[in-house]
CSV table of N, CA and C in Angstrom, one decimal:
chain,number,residue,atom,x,y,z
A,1,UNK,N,-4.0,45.9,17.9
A,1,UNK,CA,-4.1,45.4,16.6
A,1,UNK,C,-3.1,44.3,16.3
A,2,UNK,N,-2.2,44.6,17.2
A,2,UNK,CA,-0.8,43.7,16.5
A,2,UNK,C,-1.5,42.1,17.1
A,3,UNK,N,-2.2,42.5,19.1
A,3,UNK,CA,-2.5,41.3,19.4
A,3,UNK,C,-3.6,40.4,18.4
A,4,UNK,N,-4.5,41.2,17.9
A,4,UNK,CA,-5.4,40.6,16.9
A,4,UNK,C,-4.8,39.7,15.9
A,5,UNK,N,-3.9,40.5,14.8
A,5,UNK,CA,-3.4,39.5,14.0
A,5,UNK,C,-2.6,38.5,14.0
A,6,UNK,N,-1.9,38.4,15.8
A,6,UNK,CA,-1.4,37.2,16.0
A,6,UNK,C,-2.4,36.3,16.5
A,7,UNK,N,-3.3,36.5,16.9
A,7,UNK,CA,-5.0,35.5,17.2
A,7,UNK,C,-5.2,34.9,16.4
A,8,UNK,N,-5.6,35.8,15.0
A,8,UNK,CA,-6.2,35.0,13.9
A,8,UNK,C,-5.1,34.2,13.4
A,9,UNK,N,-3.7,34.6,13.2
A,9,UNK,CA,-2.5,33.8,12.7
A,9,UNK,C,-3.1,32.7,13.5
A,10,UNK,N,-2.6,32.1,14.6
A,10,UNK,CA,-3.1,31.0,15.3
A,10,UNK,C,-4.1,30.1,15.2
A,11,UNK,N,-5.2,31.2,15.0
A,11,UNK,CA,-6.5,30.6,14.4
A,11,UNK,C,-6.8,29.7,13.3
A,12,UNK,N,-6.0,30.3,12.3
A,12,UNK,CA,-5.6,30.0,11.2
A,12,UNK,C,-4.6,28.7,11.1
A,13,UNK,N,-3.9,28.6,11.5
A,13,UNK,CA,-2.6,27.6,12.0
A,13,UNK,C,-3.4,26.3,12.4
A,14,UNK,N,-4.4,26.5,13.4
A,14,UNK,CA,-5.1,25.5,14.5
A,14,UNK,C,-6.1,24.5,13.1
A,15,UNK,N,-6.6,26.0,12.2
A,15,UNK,CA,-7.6,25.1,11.6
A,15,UNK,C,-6.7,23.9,10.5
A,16,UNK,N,-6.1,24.6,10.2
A,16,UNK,CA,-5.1,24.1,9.1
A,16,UNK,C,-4.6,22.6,9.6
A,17,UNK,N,-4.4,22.5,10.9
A,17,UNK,CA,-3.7,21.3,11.3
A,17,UNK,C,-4.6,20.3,11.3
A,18,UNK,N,-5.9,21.0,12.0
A,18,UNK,CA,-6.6,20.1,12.3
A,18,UNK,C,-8.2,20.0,11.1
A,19,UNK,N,-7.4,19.9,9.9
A,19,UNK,CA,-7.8,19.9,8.4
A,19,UNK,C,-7.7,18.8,7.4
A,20,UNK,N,-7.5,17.7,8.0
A,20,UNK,CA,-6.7,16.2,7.2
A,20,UNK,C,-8.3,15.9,7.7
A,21,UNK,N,-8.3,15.1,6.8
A,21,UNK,CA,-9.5,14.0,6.7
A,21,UNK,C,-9.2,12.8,7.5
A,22,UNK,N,-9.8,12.8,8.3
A,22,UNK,CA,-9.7,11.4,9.4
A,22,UNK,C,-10.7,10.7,8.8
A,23,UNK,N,-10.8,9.4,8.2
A,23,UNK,CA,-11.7,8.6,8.3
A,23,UNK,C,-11.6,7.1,8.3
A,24,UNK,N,-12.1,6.3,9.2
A,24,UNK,CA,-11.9,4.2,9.2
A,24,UNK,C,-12.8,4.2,8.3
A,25,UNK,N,-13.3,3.6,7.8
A,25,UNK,CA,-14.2,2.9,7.0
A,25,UNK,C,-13.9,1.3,7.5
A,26,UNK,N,-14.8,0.8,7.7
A,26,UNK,CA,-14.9,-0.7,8.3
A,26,UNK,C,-15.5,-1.5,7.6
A,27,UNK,N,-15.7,-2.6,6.2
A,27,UNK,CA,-16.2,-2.9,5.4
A,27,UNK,C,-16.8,-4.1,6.5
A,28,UNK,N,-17.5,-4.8,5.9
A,28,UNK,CA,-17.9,-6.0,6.5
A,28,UNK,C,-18.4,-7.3,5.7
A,29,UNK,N,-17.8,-8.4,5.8
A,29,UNK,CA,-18.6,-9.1,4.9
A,29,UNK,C,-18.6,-10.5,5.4
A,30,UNK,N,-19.8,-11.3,5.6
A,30,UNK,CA,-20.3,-12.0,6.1
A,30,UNK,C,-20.4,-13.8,5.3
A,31,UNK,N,-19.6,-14.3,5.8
A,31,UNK,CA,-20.0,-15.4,5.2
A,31,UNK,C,-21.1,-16.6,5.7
A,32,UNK,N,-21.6,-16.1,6.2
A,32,UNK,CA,-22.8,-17.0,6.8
A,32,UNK,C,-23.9,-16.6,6.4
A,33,UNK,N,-25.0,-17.0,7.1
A,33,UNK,CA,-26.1,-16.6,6.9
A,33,UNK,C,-26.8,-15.9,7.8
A,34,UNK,N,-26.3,-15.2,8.4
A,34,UNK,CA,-26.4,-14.4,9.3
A,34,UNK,C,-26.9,-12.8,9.4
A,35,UNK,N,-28.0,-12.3,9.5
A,35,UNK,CA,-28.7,-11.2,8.6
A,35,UNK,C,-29.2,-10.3,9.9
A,36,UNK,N,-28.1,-10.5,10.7
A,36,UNK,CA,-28.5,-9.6,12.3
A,36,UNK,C,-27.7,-8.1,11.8
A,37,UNK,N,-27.6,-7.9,13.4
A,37,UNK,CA,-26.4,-6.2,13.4
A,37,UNK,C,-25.4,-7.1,13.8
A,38,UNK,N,-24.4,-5.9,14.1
A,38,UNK,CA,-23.0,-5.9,14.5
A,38,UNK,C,-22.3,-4.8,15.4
A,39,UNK,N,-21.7,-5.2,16.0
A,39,UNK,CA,-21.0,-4.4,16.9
A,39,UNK,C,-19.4,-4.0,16.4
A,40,UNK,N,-19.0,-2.9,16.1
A,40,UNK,CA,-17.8,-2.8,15.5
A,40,UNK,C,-16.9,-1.7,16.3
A,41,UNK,N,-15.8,-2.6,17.2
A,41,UNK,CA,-14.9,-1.7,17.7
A,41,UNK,C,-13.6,-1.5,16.9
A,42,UNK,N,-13.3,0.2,17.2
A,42,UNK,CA,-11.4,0.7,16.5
A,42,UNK,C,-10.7,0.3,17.6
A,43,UNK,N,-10.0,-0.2,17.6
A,43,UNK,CA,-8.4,-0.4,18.8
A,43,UNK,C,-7.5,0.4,17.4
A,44,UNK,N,-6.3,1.3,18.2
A,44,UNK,CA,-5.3,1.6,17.9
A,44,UNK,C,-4.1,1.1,18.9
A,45,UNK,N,-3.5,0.2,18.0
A,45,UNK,CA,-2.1,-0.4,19.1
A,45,UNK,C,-0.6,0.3,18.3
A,46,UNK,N,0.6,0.3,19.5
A,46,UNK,CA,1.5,1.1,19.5
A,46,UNK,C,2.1,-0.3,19.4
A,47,UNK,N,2.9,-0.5,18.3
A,47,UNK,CA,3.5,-1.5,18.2
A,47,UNK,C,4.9,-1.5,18.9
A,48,UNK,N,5.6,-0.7,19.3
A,48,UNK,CA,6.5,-0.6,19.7
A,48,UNK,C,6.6,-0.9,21.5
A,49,UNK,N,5.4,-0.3,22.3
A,49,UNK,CA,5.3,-0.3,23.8
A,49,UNK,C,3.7,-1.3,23.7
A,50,UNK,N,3.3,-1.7,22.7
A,50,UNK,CA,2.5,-3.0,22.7
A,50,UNK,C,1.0,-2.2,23.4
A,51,UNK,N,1.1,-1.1,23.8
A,51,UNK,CA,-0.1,-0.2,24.1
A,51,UNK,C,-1.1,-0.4,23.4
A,52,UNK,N,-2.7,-1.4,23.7
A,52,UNK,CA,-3.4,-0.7,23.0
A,52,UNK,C,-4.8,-0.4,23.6
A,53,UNK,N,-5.6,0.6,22.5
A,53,UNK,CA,-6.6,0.8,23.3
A,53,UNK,C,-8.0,0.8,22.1
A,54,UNK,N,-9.1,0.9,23.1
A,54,UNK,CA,-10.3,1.5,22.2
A,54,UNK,C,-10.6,2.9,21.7
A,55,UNK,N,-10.5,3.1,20.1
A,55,UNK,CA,-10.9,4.7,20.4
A,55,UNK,C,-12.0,4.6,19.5
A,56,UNK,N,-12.2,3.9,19.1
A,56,UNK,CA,-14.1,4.2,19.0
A,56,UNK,C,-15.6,2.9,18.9
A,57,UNK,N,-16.7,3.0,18.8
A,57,UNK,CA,-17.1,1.6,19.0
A,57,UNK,C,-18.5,2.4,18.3
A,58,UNK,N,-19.0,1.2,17.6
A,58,UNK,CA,-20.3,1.6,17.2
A,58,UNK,C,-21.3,0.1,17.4
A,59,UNK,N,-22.6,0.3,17.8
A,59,UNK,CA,-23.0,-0.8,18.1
A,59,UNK,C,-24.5,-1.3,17.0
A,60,UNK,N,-25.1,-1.7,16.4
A,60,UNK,CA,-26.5,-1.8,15.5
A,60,UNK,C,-26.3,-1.3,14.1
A,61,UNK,N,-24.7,-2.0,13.8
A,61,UNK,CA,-24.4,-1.6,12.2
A,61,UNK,C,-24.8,-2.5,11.5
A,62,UNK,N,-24.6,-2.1,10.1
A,62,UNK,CA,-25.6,-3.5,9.2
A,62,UNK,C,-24.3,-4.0,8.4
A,63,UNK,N,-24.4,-4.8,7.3
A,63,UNK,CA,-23.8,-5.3,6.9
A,63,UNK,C,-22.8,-4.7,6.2
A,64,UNK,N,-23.2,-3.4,5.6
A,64,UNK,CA,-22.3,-2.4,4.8
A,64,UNK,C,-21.8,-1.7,5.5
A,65,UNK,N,-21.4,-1.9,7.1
A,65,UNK,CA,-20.1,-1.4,7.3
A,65,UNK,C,-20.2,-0.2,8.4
A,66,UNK,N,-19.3,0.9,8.8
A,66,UNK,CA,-19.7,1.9,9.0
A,66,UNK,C,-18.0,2.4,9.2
A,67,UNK,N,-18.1,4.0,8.8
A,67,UNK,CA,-17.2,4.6,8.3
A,67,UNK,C,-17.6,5.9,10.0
A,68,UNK,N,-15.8,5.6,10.6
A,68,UNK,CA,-15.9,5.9,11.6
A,68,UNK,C,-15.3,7.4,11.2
A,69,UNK,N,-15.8,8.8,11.6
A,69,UNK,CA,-15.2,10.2,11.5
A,69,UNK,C,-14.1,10.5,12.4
A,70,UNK,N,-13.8,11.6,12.3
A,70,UNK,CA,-12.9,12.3,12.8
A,70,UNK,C,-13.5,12.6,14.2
A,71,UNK,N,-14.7,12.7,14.1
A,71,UNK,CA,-15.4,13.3,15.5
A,71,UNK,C,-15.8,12.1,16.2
A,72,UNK,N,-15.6,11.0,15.6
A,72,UNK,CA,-15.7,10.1,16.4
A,72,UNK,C,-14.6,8.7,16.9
A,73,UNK,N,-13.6,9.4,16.9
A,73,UNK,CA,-12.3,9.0,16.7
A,73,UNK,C,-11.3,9.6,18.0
A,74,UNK,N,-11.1,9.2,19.0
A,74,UNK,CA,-10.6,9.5,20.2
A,74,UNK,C,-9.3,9.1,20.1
A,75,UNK,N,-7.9,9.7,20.1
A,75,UNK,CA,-6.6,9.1,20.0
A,75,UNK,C,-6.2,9.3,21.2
A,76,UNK,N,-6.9,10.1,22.3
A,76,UNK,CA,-6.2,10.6,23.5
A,76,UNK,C,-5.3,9.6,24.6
A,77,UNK,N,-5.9,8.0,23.9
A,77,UNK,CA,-5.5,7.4,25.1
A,77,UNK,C,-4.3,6.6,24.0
A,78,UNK,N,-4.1,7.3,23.1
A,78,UNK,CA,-2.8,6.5,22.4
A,78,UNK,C,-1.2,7.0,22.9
A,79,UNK,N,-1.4,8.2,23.3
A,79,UNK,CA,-0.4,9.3,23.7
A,79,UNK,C,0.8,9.1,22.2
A,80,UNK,N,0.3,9.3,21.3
A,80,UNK,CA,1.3,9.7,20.5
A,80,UNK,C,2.5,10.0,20.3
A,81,UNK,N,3.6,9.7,19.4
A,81,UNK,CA,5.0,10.0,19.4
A,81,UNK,C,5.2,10.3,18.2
A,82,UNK,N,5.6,11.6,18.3
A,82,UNK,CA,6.1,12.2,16.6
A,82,UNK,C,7.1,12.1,16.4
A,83,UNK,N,7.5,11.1,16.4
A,83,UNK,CA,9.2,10.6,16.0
A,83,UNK,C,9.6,9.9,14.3
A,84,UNK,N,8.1,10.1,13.4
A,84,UNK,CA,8.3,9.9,12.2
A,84,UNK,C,8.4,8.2,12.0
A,85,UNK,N,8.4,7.5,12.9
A,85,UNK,CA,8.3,5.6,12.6
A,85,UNK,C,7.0,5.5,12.9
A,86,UNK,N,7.7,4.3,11.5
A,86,UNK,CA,5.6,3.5,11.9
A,86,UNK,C,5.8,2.6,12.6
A,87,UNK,N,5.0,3.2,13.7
A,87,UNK,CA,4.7,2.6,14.7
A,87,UNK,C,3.2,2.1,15.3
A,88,UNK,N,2.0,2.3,14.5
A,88,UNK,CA,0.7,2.7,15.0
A,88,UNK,C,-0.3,1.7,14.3
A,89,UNK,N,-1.5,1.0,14.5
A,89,UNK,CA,-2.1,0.5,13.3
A,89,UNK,C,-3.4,0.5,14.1
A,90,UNK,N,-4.2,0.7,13.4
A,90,UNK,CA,-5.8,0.6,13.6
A,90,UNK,C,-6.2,-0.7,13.2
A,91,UNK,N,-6.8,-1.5,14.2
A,91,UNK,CA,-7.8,-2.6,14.0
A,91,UNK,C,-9.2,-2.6,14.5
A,92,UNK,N,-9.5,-3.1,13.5
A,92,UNK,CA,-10.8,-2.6,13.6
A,92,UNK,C,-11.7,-4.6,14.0
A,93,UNK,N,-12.0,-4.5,14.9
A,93,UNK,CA,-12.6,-5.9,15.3
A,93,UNK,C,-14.4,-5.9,15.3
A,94,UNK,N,-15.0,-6.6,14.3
A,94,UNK,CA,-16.7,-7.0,14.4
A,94,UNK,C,-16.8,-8.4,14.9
A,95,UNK,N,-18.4,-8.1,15.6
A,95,UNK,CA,-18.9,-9.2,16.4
A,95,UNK,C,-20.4,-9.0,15.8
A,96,UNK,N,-21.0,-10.8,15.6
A,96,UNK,CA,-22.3,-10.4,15.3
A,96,UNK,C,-23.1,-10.3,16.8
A,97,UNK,N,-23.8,-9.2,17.0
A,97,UNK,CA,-24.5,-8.9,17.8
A,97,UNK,C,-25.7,-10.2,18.5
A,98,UNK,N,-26.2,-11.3,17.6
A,98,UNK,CA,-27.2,-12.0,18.1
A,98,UNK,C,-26.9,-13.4,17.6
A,99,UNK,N,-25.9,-13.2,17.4
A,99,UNK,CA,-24.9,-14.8,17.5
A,99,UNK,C,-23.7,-14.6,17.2
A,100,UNK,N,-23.0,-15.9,17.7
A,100,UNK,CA,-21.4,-16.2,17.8
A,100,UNK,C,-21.2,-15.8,16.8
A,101,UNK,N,-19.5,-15.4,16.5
A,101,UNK,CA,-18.8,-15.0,15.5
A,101,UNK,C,-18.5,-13.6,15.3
A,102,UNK,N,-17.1,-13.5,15.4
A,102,UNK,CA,-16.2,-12.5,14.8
A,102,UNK,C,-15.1,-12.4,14.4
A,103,UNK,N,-14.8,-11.1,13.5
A,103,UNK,CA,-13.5,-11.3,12.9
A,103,UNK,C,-13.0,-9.9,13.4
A,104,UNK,N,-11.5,-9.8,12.5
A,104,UNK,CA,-10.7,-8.6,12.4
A,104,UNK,C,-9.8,-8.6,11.7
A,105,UNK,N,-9.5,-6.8,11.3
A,105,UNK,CA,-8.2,-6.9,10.2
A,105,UNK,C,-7.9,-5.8,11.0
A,106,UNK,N,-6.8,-5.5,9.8
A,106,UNK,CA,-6.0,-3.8,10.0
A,106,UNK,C,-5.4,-3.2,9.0
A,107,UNK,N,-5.2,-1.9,9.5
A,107,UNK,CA,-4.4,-1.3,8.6
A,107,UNK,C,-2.6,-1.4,8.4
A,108,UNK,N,-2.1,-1.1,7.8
A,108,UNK,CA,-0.4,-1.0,7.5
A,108,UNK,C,-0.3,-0.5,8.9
A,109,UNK,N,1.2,-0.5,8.7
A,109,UNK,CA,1.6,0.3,10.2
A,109,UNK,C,1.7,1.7,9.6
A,110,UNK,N,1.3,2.8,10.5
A,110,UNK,CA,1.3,4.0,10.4
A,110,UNK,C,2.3,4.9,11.4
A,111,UNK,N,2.5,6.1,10.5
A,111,UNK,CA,3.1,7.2,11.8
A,111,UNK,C,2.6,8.2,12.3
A,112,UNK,N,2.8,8.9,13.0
A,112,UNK,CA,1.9,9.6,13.8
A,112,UNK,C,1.1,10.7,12.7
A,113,UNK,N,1.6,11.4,11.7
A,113,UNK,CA,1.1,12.2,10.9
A,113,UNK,C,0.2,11.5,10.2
A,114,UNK,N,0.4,9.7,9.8
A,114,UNK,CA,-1.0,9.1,8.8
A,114,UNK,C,-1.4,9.0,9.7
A,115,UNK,N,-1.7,9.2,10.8
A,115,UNK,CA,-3.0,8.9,11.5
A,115,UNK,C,-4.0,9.5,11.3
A,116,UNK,N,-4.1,10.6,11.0
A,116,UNK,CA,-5.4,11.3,10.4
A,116,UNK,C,-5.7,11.4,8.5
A,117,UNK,N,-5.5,10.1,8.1
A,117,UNK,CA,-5.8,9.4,7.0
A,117,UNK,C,-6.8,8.9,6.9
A,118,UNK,N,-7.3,8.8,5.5
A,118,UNK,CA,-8.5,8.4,5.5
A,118,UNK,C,-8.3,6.4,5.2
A,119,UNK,N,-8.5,5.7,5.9
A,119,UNK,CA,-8.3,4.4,5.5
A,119,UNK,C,-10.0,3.4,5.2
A,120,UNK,N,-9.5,2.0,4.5
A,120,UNK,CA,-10.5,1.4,4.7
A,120,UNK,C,-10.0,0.4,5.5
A,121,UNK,N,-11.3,-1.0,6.2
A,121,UNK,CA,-10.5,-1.7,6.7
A,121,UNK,C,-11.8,-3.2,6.3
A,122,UNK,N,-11.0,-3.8,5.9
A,122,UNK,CA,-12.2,-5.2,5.1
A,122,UNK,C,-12.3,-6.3,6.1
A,123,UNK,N,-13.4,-6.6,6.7
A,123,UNK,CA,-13.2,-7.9,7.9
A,123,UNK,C,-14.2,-8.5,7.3
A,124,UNK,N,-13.9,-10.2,7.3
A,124,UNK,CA,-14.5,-11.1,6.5
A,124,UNK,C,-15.3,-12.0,7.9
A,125,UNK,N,-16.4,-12.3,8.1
A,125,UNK,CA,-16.5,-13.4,9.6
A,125,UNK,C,-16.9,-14.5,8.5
A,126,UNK,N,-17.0,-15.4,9.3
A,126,UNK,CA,-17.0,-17.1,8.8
A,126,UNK,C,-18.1,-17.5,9.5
């Protein structure tokens, strides 16, 4: 019995942590005349060891954007450091899928705990 209630404690603990709302949102806005899709990759770079990587990509988005989840959000290859500095930033880079042109922005610098914040990110192409 005792093992039981230390399970669910745990159980309980696991969900809690992993209970923050992760979300990018990736606005998009278009100064051309350009009325195709888009290809929209997340990089998260470690500003400090200049590491960066892809952790998520979506490809046949439309102009309003697409709002990346938690479940689609891979940090594994950031190897994180919980040392409390911001150190972290999500950029989010679009490309138009059926012609030239792209942009990118990003977020603030973040620490390891905002990372599972919900952010927006506005990229303007020309």
């Amino acid at each position: 019995m005792k093992a039981l209630k230390s399970l669910l404690l745990l159980a309980i603990l696991a969900l809690t942590l992993n209970a923050g709302a992760q979300e990018v949102n990736v606005n998009i806005t278009d100064n051309s005349n350009y009325s195709g899709l888009y290809e929209v990759n997340l990089y998260v770079i470690d500003t400090y060891t200049q590491n960066i990587c892809i952790v998520a990509q979506k490809k046949n988005v439309t102009i309003s954007g697409y709002p990346f989840g938690s479940t689609e959000i891979n940090l594994t290859c950031v190897n994180l450091v919980s040392d409390q500095i911001d150190r972290y930033r999500y950029i989010a880079h679009v490309a138009r899928q059926s012609a030239s042109g792209s942009g990118q922005n990003w977020t603030p610098l973040l620490d390891t705990g905002e990372m599972w914040g919900d952010y927006s990110i506005y990229v303007t192409l020309n």
